[in-house]
């Protein structure tokens, strides 16, 4: 991380959002382990910096699309954690009225198209949103978050090609956490970097330390500015690591112990704390206080979500079609 | 109140687990997410994490025991707190 050029307020906001994501995910994990929350879940502990760094470079009316692992992206884009927790409990007050669950989190009012669990399925959606912005001459930008695995899907190549030929205002953000489920990325991608794949579409491809929220923010800012100028998409590869299982019951035995250990030392929140405190930008006390406030906030959200009403059977027939977004 | 630690649902068709190794002793401090013991399903060994914080008050099974899903295997709570027999 370079010399600081940001206000303390900005840096603490970055920290707060990453901790909000981490604590939300951890709390949900324990609700699952206790058997209180049903279903399965894909969590993003260790990948918080990419969601936060990218979304802090966006405006409120820019849109994002996400994957089977969407909680971090949603929180970073400003979806309320109450509406997310309610959704995870299947309540009528959830952001998808309890019909979507973990893998379809989203809120159009906050600029998040509900997540798509079909790997690669959200990439054409973001491209389509960007096409709409361009046709309407709006200065808005669309972002597609995806995993490394998704870049082997046909949908990725078709969508990136289309974004490129039409210079669409879109960012293709690859969170490279080194695995697609249990498959190491090196086994299924021949190029050294996934960003190298940008070359065949003649768009910029950049690989960045995805556990450094400032580096992510700066790379995203540049790509967003380019998109807003009408110069087309960027493929942004963010190197990160998932410090939890692929899904709820995955003990992740395919992650070697030493690799896991190194990843824990390199996880974004601990690193950012060290950066902030080590450079005298703030104190550990200030950060601990933020942590404690968030813990309290999440506890309230969990209590409230459990009290919220369930949808009624007839609600299943509502919201089948939308006129426009 | 002391909190029950149960064998979680570890996957489709996993009805029992074997407790391989306790990683905490009675009296040890426990944080949320600390590994209490290692368990083995018919597929793989995995860590069983604490869903409560405090002190490990009691272990109900020895290493090697085969335990059904949802069974209480330990209590975590405040030091000195009573646990059900
Ligand atoms: C089209 C499709 N194929 C397979 C799956 C099953 N699946 C869900 S997540 C996943 C791995 C995705 O890996 P990656 O894109 O790297 O994302 P990560 O899980 O690492 O965030 C797979 C194979 C799916 N949901 N959709
Ligand atoms: Mg991956």
Coordinates of C-alpha atoms and ligand atoms in Angstrom, one line a residue:
Chain A
X1 CA 0.0 0.0 0.0
X2 CA 1.3 3.4 -1.0
X3 CA 1.4 6.7 0.9
X4 CA -2.0 7.7 2.1
X5 CA -3.9 10.3 0.1
X6 CA -7.3 9.6 1.5
X7 CA -9.3 11.2 4.3
X8 CA -9.6 9.3 7.5
X9 CA -13.4 9.3 7.0
X10 CA -13.0 7.5 3.7
X11 CA -10.6 4.9 5.1
X12 CA -12.8 4.2 8.1
X13 CA -15.8 3.8 5.8
X14 CA -13.8 1.3 3.8
X15 CA -12.9 -0.6 7.0
X16 CA -16.5 -0.4 8.4
X17 CA -17.9 -1.9 5.2
X18 CA -15.4 -4.8 5.1
X19 CA -16.1 -5.6 8.8
X20 CA -19.8 -5.4 8.2
X21 CA -19.5 -8.0 5.5
X22 CA -17.2 -10.2 7.6
X23 CA -19.4 -10.1 10.7
X24 CA -22.6 -10.6 8.6
X25 CA -21.1 -13.7 7.0
X26 CA -19.7 -15.1 10.3
X27 CA -23.1 -14.6 12.1
X28 CA -24.9 -16.3 9.2
X29 CA -22.4 -19.2 9.4
X30 CA -23.2 -19.7 13.1
X31 CA -26.9 -19.6 12.4
X32 CA -26.4 -22.3 9.9
X33 CA -24.2 -24.4 12.2
X34 CA -26.8 -24.2 14.9
X35 CA -29.4 -25.4 12.5
X36 CA -31.5 -22.2 12.9
X37 CA -31.1 -21.2 9.2
X38 CA -32.0 -23.7 6.5
X39 CA -30.7 -24.3 3.0
X40 CA -27.1 -23.9 1.8
X41 CA -24.9 -20.9 1.4
X42 CA -21.8 -19.6 -0.3
X43 CA -19.8 -17.1 1.8
X44 CA -17.1 -14.6 1.1
X45 CA -14.9 -14.3 4.2
X46 CA -11.5 -13.2 2.9
X47 CA -12.9 -11.6 -0.2
X48 CA -14.3 -8.4 1.3
X49 CA -11.8 -6.0 -0.2
X50 CA -12.8 -6.7 -3.7
X51 CA -16.5 -6.0 -3.1
X52 CA -15.8 -2.9 -1.1
X53 CA -13.0 -1.4 -3.2
X54 CA -15.1 -1.8 -6.4
X55 CA -18.4 -0.5 -5.0
X56 CA -16.8 2.5 -3.4
X57 CA -15.7 3.6 -6.9
X58 CA -19.3 3.5 -8.1
X59 CA -22.2 5.9 -7.9
X60 CA -25.5 5.0 -6.3
X61 CA -27.2 4.7 -9.7
X62 CA -24.6 2.4 -11.2
X63 CA -25.6 -1.2 -11.1
X64 CA -23.9 -4.5 -10.2
X65 CA -24.7 -8.1 -10.8
X66 CA -23.4 -11.0 -8.7
X67 CA -23.1 -14.7 -8.3
X68 CA -23.9 -17.6 -6.0
X69 CA -21.6 -15.8 -3.5
X70 CA -23.3 -12.4 -3.4
X71 CA -23.6 -11.2 0.2
X72 CA -20.4 -9.1 0.2
X73 CA -21.3 -7.4 -3.1
X74 CA -24.8 -6.6 -1.8
X75 CA -23.6 -5.1 1.4
X76 CA -20.9 -3.1 -0.4
X77 CA -23.5 -1.7 -2.9
X78 CA -25.7 -0.6 0.0
X79 CA -28.4 -3.3 0.2
X80 CA -29.8 -3.2 3.7
X81 CA -28.5 -6.0 5.9
X82 CA -32.0 -6.2 7.5
X83 CA -33.6 -7.0 4.1
X84 CA -30.8 -9.5 3.4
X85 CA -31.1 -11.3 6.8
X86 CA -34.9 -11.4 6.4
X87 CA -34.4 -12.9 2.9
X88 CA -32.1 -15.6 4.2
X89 CA -34.8 -16.5 6.7
X90 CA -37.3 -16.6 3.9
X91 CA -39.4 -13.7 5.3
X92 CA -41.8 -11.5 3.4
X93 CA -39.7 -8.4 4.4
X94 CA -36.7 -9.9 2.7
X95 CA -35.2 -8.0 -0.3
X96 CA -36.8 -10.6 -2.6
X97 CA -39.9 -11.0 -0.4
X98 CA -38.5 -14.3 0.8
X99 CA -38.6 -15.9 -2.7
X100 CA -35.0 -15.7 -3.6
X101 CA -32.8 -16.6 -0.6
X102 CA -29.0 -16.3 -0.4
X103 CA -28.2 -16.8 -4.0
X104 CA -30.7 -14.3 -5.4
X105 CA -29.9 -11.3 -3.1
X106 CA -30.5 -7.9 -4.7
X107 CA -32.3 -4.6 -4.6
X108 CA -32.8 -2.6 -7.8
X109 CA -33.3 0.6 -5.7
X110 CA -29.7 0.2 -4.5
X111 CA -28.4 -0.7 -7.9
X112 CA -28.1 -4.4 -7.5
X113 CA -29.8 -6.7 -10.0
X114 CA -30.7 -9.8 -8.0
X115 CA -27.8 -12.3 -8.0
X116 CA -27.6 -15.2 -10.5
X117 CA -26.5 -18.6 -9.2
X118 CA -25.9 -20.0 -12.7
X119 CA -22.1 -19.6 -13.0
X120 CA -21.5 -17.0 -15.7
X121 CA -25.2 -16.2 -16.0
X122 CA -24.8 -12.6 -14.6
X123 CA -22.2 -11.5 -17.1
X124 CA -24.6 -11.0 -20.1
X125 CA -27.0 -9.3 -17.7
X126 CA -24.5 -6.6 -16.8
X127 CA -23.6 -6.3 -20.4
X128 CA -27.2 -5.8 -21.3
X129 CA -27.6 -3.2 -18.5
X130 CA -24.6 -1.3 -19.9
X131 CA -26.1 -1.5 -23.4
X132 CA -29.3 0.1 -22.1
X133 CA -27.3 2.9 -20.4
X134 CA -25.5 3.6 -23.7
X135 CA -28.7 3.5 -25.8
X136 CA -30.4 5.9 -23.3
X137 CA -27.3 8.1 -23.2
X138 CA -27.1 7.8 -19.5
X139 CA -23.7 8.1 -17.8
X140 CA -24.1 5.0 -15.7
X141 CA -21.8 2.0 -15.4
X142 CA -22.6 -1.7 -14.9
X143 CA -20.3 -4.1 -13.1
X144 CA -20.4 -7.9 -13.3
X145 CA -18.7 -9.7 -10.4
X146 CA -17.7 -13.2 -11.1
X147 CA -15.4 -16.0 -10.0
X148 CA -12.3 -17.3 -11.8
X149 CA -14.3 -20.4 -12.8
X150 CA -16.9 -18.3 -14.5
X151 CA -14.3 -17.1 -17.1
X152 CA -14.4 -20.6 -18.7
X153 CA -18.1 -20.3 -19.4
X154 CA -19.3 -19.5 -22.9
X155 CA -21.4 -16.7 -21.5
X156 CA -18.3 -14.9 -20.3
X157 CA -16.7 -14.9 -23.7
X158 CA -19.8 -13.9 -25.6
X159 CA -20.6 -11.1 -23.2
X160 CA -17.1 -9.7 -23.0
X161 CA -16.9 -9.8 -26.7
X162 CA -20.1 -7.9 -27.1
X163 CA -19.1 -5.4 -24.4
X164 CA -15.9 -4.8 -26.3
X165 CA -17.2 -4.4 -29.8
X166 CA -19.8 -1.9 -28.7
X167 CA -17.6 -0.1 -26.2
X168 CA -20.1 -0.6 -23.4
X169 CA -19.8 1.0 -20.0
X170 CA -19.1 -2.2 -18.1
X171 CA -16.5 -3.7 -15.8
X172 CA -15.9 -7.4 -15.8
X173 CA -14.6 -8.0 -12.3
X174 CA -13.0 -11.5 -11.7
X175 CA -12.5 -12.4 -8.1
X176 CA -9.7 -15.0 -8.5
X177 CA -9.8 -17.0 -5.3
X178 CA -7.7 -19.7 -6.9
X179 CA -10.5 -22.3 -6.9
X180 CA -13.8 -23.0 -8.7
X181 CA -15.4 -25.1 -6.0
X182 CA -12.6 -27.6 -5.4
X183 CA -10.9 -27.2 -8.8
X184 CA -7.6 -25.2 -8.8
X185 CA -7.6 -22.4 -11.4
X186 CA -4.3 -23.6 -12.9
X187 CA -6.0 -26.9 -13.9
X188 CA -8.6 -25.1 -16.1
X189 CA -7.0 -21.9 -17.3
X190 CA -3.9 -22.0 -19.4
X191 CA -2.9 -18.3 -19.4
X192 CA -0.8 -17.0 -16.5
X193 CA -3.3 -14.4 -15.5
X194 CA -7.0 -14.4 -16.2
X195 CA -6.7 -10.8 -17.2
X196 CA -4.6 -12.0 -20.2
X197 CA -7.9 -13.1 -21.7
X198 CA -8.7 -9.4 -22.2
X199 CA -6.2 -9.2 -25.0
X200 CA -8.3 -11.3 -27.5
X201 CA -11.1 -8.8 -27.0
X202 CA -8.8 -5.9 -27.3
X203 CA -9.8 -4.3 -24.0
X204 CA -7.6 -3.5 -21.0
X205 CA -6.9 -6.4 -18.6
X206 CA -5.5 -5.7 -15.2
X207 CA -4.4 -7.9 -12.3
X208 CA -4.5 -6.4 -8.9
X209 CA -3.9 -7.4 -5.3
X210 CA -7.6 -8.1 -4.4
X211 CA -7.0 -8.1 -0.7
X212 CA -5.8 -4.5 -0.7
X213 CA -9.0 -2.4 -0.7
X214 CA -7.2 0.8 -1.8
X215 CA -5.5 -0.9 -4.7
X216 CA -8.8 -2.4 -5.8
X217 CA -10.5 1.0 -5.4
X218 CA -7.9 2.7 -7.6
X219 CA -8.0 0.1 -10.3
X220 CA -11.8 0.2 -10.3
X221 CA -11.9 4.0 -10.4
X222 CA -9.7 4.0 -13.5
X223 CA -11.9 1.4 -15.2
X224 CA -15.1 3.2 -14.2
X225 CA -13.7 6.5 -15.6
X226 CA -12.8 4.9 -18.8
X227 CA -16.3 3.3 -19.1
X228 CA -18.0 6.6 -18.4
X229 CA -16.0 8.3 -21.1
X230 CA -17.5 5.8 -23.5
X231 CA -14.2 4.0 -24.1
X232 CA -15.5 0.6 -23.2
X233 CA -15.0 -2.3 -20.7
X234 CA -12.1 -3.4 -18.6
X235 CA -11.4 -6.8 -17.3
X236 CA -10.2 -6.5 -13.7
X237 CA -8.8 -9.5 -12.1
X238 CA -8.6 -9.3 -8.3
X239 CA -6.4 -11.8 -6.6
X240 CA -7.9 -13.1 -3.4
X241 CA -8.7 -16.2 -1.3
X242 CA -11.7 -17.7 0.3
X243 CA -10.9 -18.4 3.9
X244 CA -14.0 -20.5 4.3
X245 CA -15.5 -23.5 2.5
X246 CA -17.0 -23.2 -1.0
X247 CA -20.4 -23.8 0.5
X248 CA -21.8 -24.4 3.9
X249 CA -20.7 -28.0 4.4
X250 CA -17.4 -27.9 2.5
X251 CA -14.4 -28.6 4.8
X252 CA -12.1 -27.3 1.9
X253 CA -9.7 -30.2 2.3
X254 CA -8.3 -29.4 -1.2
X255 CA -6.8 -26.2 0.1
X256 CA -3.3 -27.1 1.3
X257 CA -2.6 -26.2 5.0
X258 CA 0.3 -23.9 4.3
X259 CA -1.6 -22.1 1.6
X260 CA -4.5 -21.6 4.0
X261 CA -2.2 -20.4 6.7
X262 CA -0.6 -17.8 4.4
X263 CA -4.0 -16.7 3.2
X264 CA -5.1 -16.1 6.8
X265 CA -2.1 -13.8 7.3
X266 CA -3.0 -12.0 4.1
X267 CA -6.7 -11.6 4.7
X268 CA -7.9 -8.1 3.9
X269 CA -9.3 -6.9 7.3
X270 CA -6.3 -7.9 9.4
X271 CA -4.0 -6.3 6.8
X272 CA -6.0 -3.1 6.6
X273 CA -6.0 -2.8 10.4
X274 CA -2.2 -3.1 10.4
X275 CA -2.0 -0.5 7.7
X276 CA -4.2 2.0 9.4
X277 CA -2.7 1.5 12.9
X278 CA 0.9 1.0 11.7
X279 CA 0.8 4.3 9.8
X280 CA -0.7 6.2 12.7
X281 CA -3.8 6.9 10.7
X282 CA -6.0 5.8 13.5
X283 CA -5.8 3.7 16.7
X284 CA -6.8 0.1 17.4
X285 CA -9.4 1.5 19.9
X286 CA -11.2 3.3 17.2
X287 CA -11.3 0.2 15.0
X288 CA -12.4 -2.0 18.0
X289 CA -15.2 0.4 18.6
X290 CA -16.4 0.1 15.0
X291 CA -16.2 -3.7 15.4
X292 CA -18.3 -3.6 18.5
X293 CA -20.9 -1.3 17.0
X294 CA -21.3 -3.6 14.0
X295 CA -21.7 -6.6 16.3
X296 CA -24.5 -4.9 18.1
X297 CA -26.2 -3.9 14.8
X298 CA -26.1 -7.4 13.5
X299 CA -27.4 -8.9 16.6
X300 CA -30.5 -6.6 16.4
X301 CA -30.9 -7.5 12.7
X302 CA -30.9 -11.3 13.6
X303 CA -33.5 -10.8 16.3
X304 CA -35.7 -8.7 14.0
X305 CA -35.4 -11.2 11.1
X306 CA -36.5 -14.1 13.2
X307 CA -39.6 -12.1 14.3
X308 CA -40.6 -11.0 10.8
X309 CA -43.6 -12.5 9.0
X310 CA -43.5 -15.4 6.6
X311 CA -44.9 -15.0 3.1
X312 CA -48.4 -16.3 2.4
X313 CA -48.9 -19.1 -0.2
X314 CA -50.8 -16.7 -2.5
X315 CA -47.8 -14.3 -2.5
X316 CA -46.1 -16.9 -4.8
X317 CA -48.2 -15.5 -7.6
X318 CA -47.1 -11.9 -7.1
X319 CA -44.1 -10.3 -8.9
X320 CA -44.0 -12.6 -11.8
X321 CA -43.3 -9.9 -14.4
X322 CA -41.8 -6.4 -14.4
X323 CA -42.5 -3.7 -17.0
X324 CA -39.1 -2.0 -16.9
X325 CA -36.1 -1.5 -14.6
Chain B
X1 CA -27.3 -20.0 30.4
X2 CA -24.9 -22.7 29.2
X3 CA -25.3 -23.3 25.5
X4 CA -25.6 -26.7 23.9
X5 CA -23.1 -27.6 21.2
X6 CA -24.7 -30.1 18.9
X7 CA -23.4 -32.1 16.0
X8 CA -24.5 -30.0 13.0
X9 CA -26.0 -31.2 9.8
X10 CA -22.8 -32.0 7.8
X11 CA -24.4 -33.0 4.6
X12 CA -26.7 -35.3 2.7
X13 CA -26.7 -38.8 4.1
X14 CA -24.5 -37.9 7.0
X15 CA -26.3 -39.4 10.0
X16 CA -23.5 -40.0 12.4
X17 CA -20.0 -38.7 13.0
X18 CA -17.0 -40.1 15.0
X19 CA -15.3 -37.7 17.4
X20 CA -11.7 -38.0 16.4
X21 CA -10.0 -35.5 18.7
X22 CA -11.0 -32.8 21.3
X23 CA -9.1 -29.6 20.6
X24 CA -10.3 -27.9 23.9
X25 CA -10.2 -29.0 27.5
X26 CA -12.9 -28.4 30.1
X27 CA -12.2 -24.9 31.5
X28 CA -10.6 -23.6 28.3
X29 CA -11.8 -20.3 27.0
X30 CA -13.8 -20.6 23.7
X31 CA -14.5 -18.0 21.1
X32 CA -17.2 -18.2 18.4
X33 CA -15.8 -20.3 15.6
X34 CA -13.0 -21.9 17.7
X35 CA -12.5 -25.6 16.8
X36 CA -13.9 -27.7 19.6
X37 CA -13.1 -31.1 18.1
X38 CA -12.3 -32.8 14.9
X39 CA -15.0 -35.2 13.7
X40 CA -15.1 -37.7 10.9
X41 CA -18.0 -38.4 8.6
X42 CA -18.1 -41.4 6.2
X43 CA -16.6 -38.9 3.6
X44 CA -14.0 -36.8 5.4
X45 CA -12.6 -35.4 8.6
X46 CA -13.7 -31.9 9.5
X47 CA -13.6 -29.3 12.3
X48 CA -16.5 -28.8 14.5
X49 CA -16.7 -25.1 15.4
X50 CA -18.2 -23.6 18.5
X51 CA -21.4 -21.6 18.0
X52 CA -21.1 -20.1 21.5
X53 CA -18.5 -18.1 23.4
X54 CA -17.3 -18.5 27.0
X55 CA -15.7 -21.5 28.6
X56 CA -15.9 -25.2 27.7
X57 CA -18.0 -26.5 30.6
X58 CA -18.5 -30.1 29.8
X59 CA -17.7 -32.8 27.2
X60 CA -20.3 -35.5 26.9
X61 CA -18.4 -37.9 24.7
X62 CA -14.9 -39.4 24.6
X63 CA -12.7 -39.5 21.5
X64 CA -13.7 -42.4 19.3
X65 CA -17.4 -42.2 20.2
X66 CA -19.9 -42.4 17.3
X67 CA -22.5 -39.7 17.7
X68 CA -25.8 -39.0 15.8
X69 CA -26.5 -35.7 14.1
X70 CA -28.2 -33.1 16.4
X71 CA -26.8 -34.8 19.6
X72 CA -25.5 -32.4 22.3
X73 CA -21.8 -33.2 22.7
X74 CA -20.7 -30.3 24.9
X75 CA -21.7 -27.2 26.8
X76 CA -20.2 -23.8 26.6
X77 CA -21.0 -21.0 29.0
X78 CA -19.7 -18.9 31.8
X79 CA -17.1 -20.4 34.2
X80 CA -18.8 -22.1 37.1
X81 CA -22.2 -22.2 35.5
X82 CA -24.3 -25.4 36.1
X83 CA -24.9 -27.7 33.2
X84 CA -27.8 -30.2 32.8
X85 CA -26.9 -33.8 33.9
Ligands
LIG1 C1 -23.5 -23.2 -15.1 C2 -23.2 -23.8 -13.7 N1 -22.4 -24.8 -13.6 C3 -22.0 -25.3 -12.4 C4 -22.6 -24.8 -11.2 C5 -22.2 -25.3 -9.9 N2 -21.3 -24.4 -9.2 C6 -21.7 -23.4 -8.4 S1 -20.4 -22.5 -7.8 C7 -19.3 -23.3 -8.8 C8 -17.9 -22.9 -8.8 C9 -17.7 -21.5 -9.3 O1 -16.4 -21.1 -9.2 P1 -15.9 -19.6 -9.4 O2 -16.6 -19.1 -10.6 O3 -14.4 -19.6 -9.3 O4 -16.6 -18.8 -8.1 P2 -16.3 -19.0 -6.6 O5 -17.2 -20.1 -6.1 O6 -14.8 -19.4 -6.4 O7 -16.6 -17.7 -6.0 C10 -19.9 -24.3 -9.5 C11 -19.2 -25.2 -10.4 C12 -23.5 -23.7 -11.4 N3 -24.0 -23.1 -10.3 N4 -23.7 -23.2 -12.6
LIG2 MG1 -13.2 -19.1 -7.7

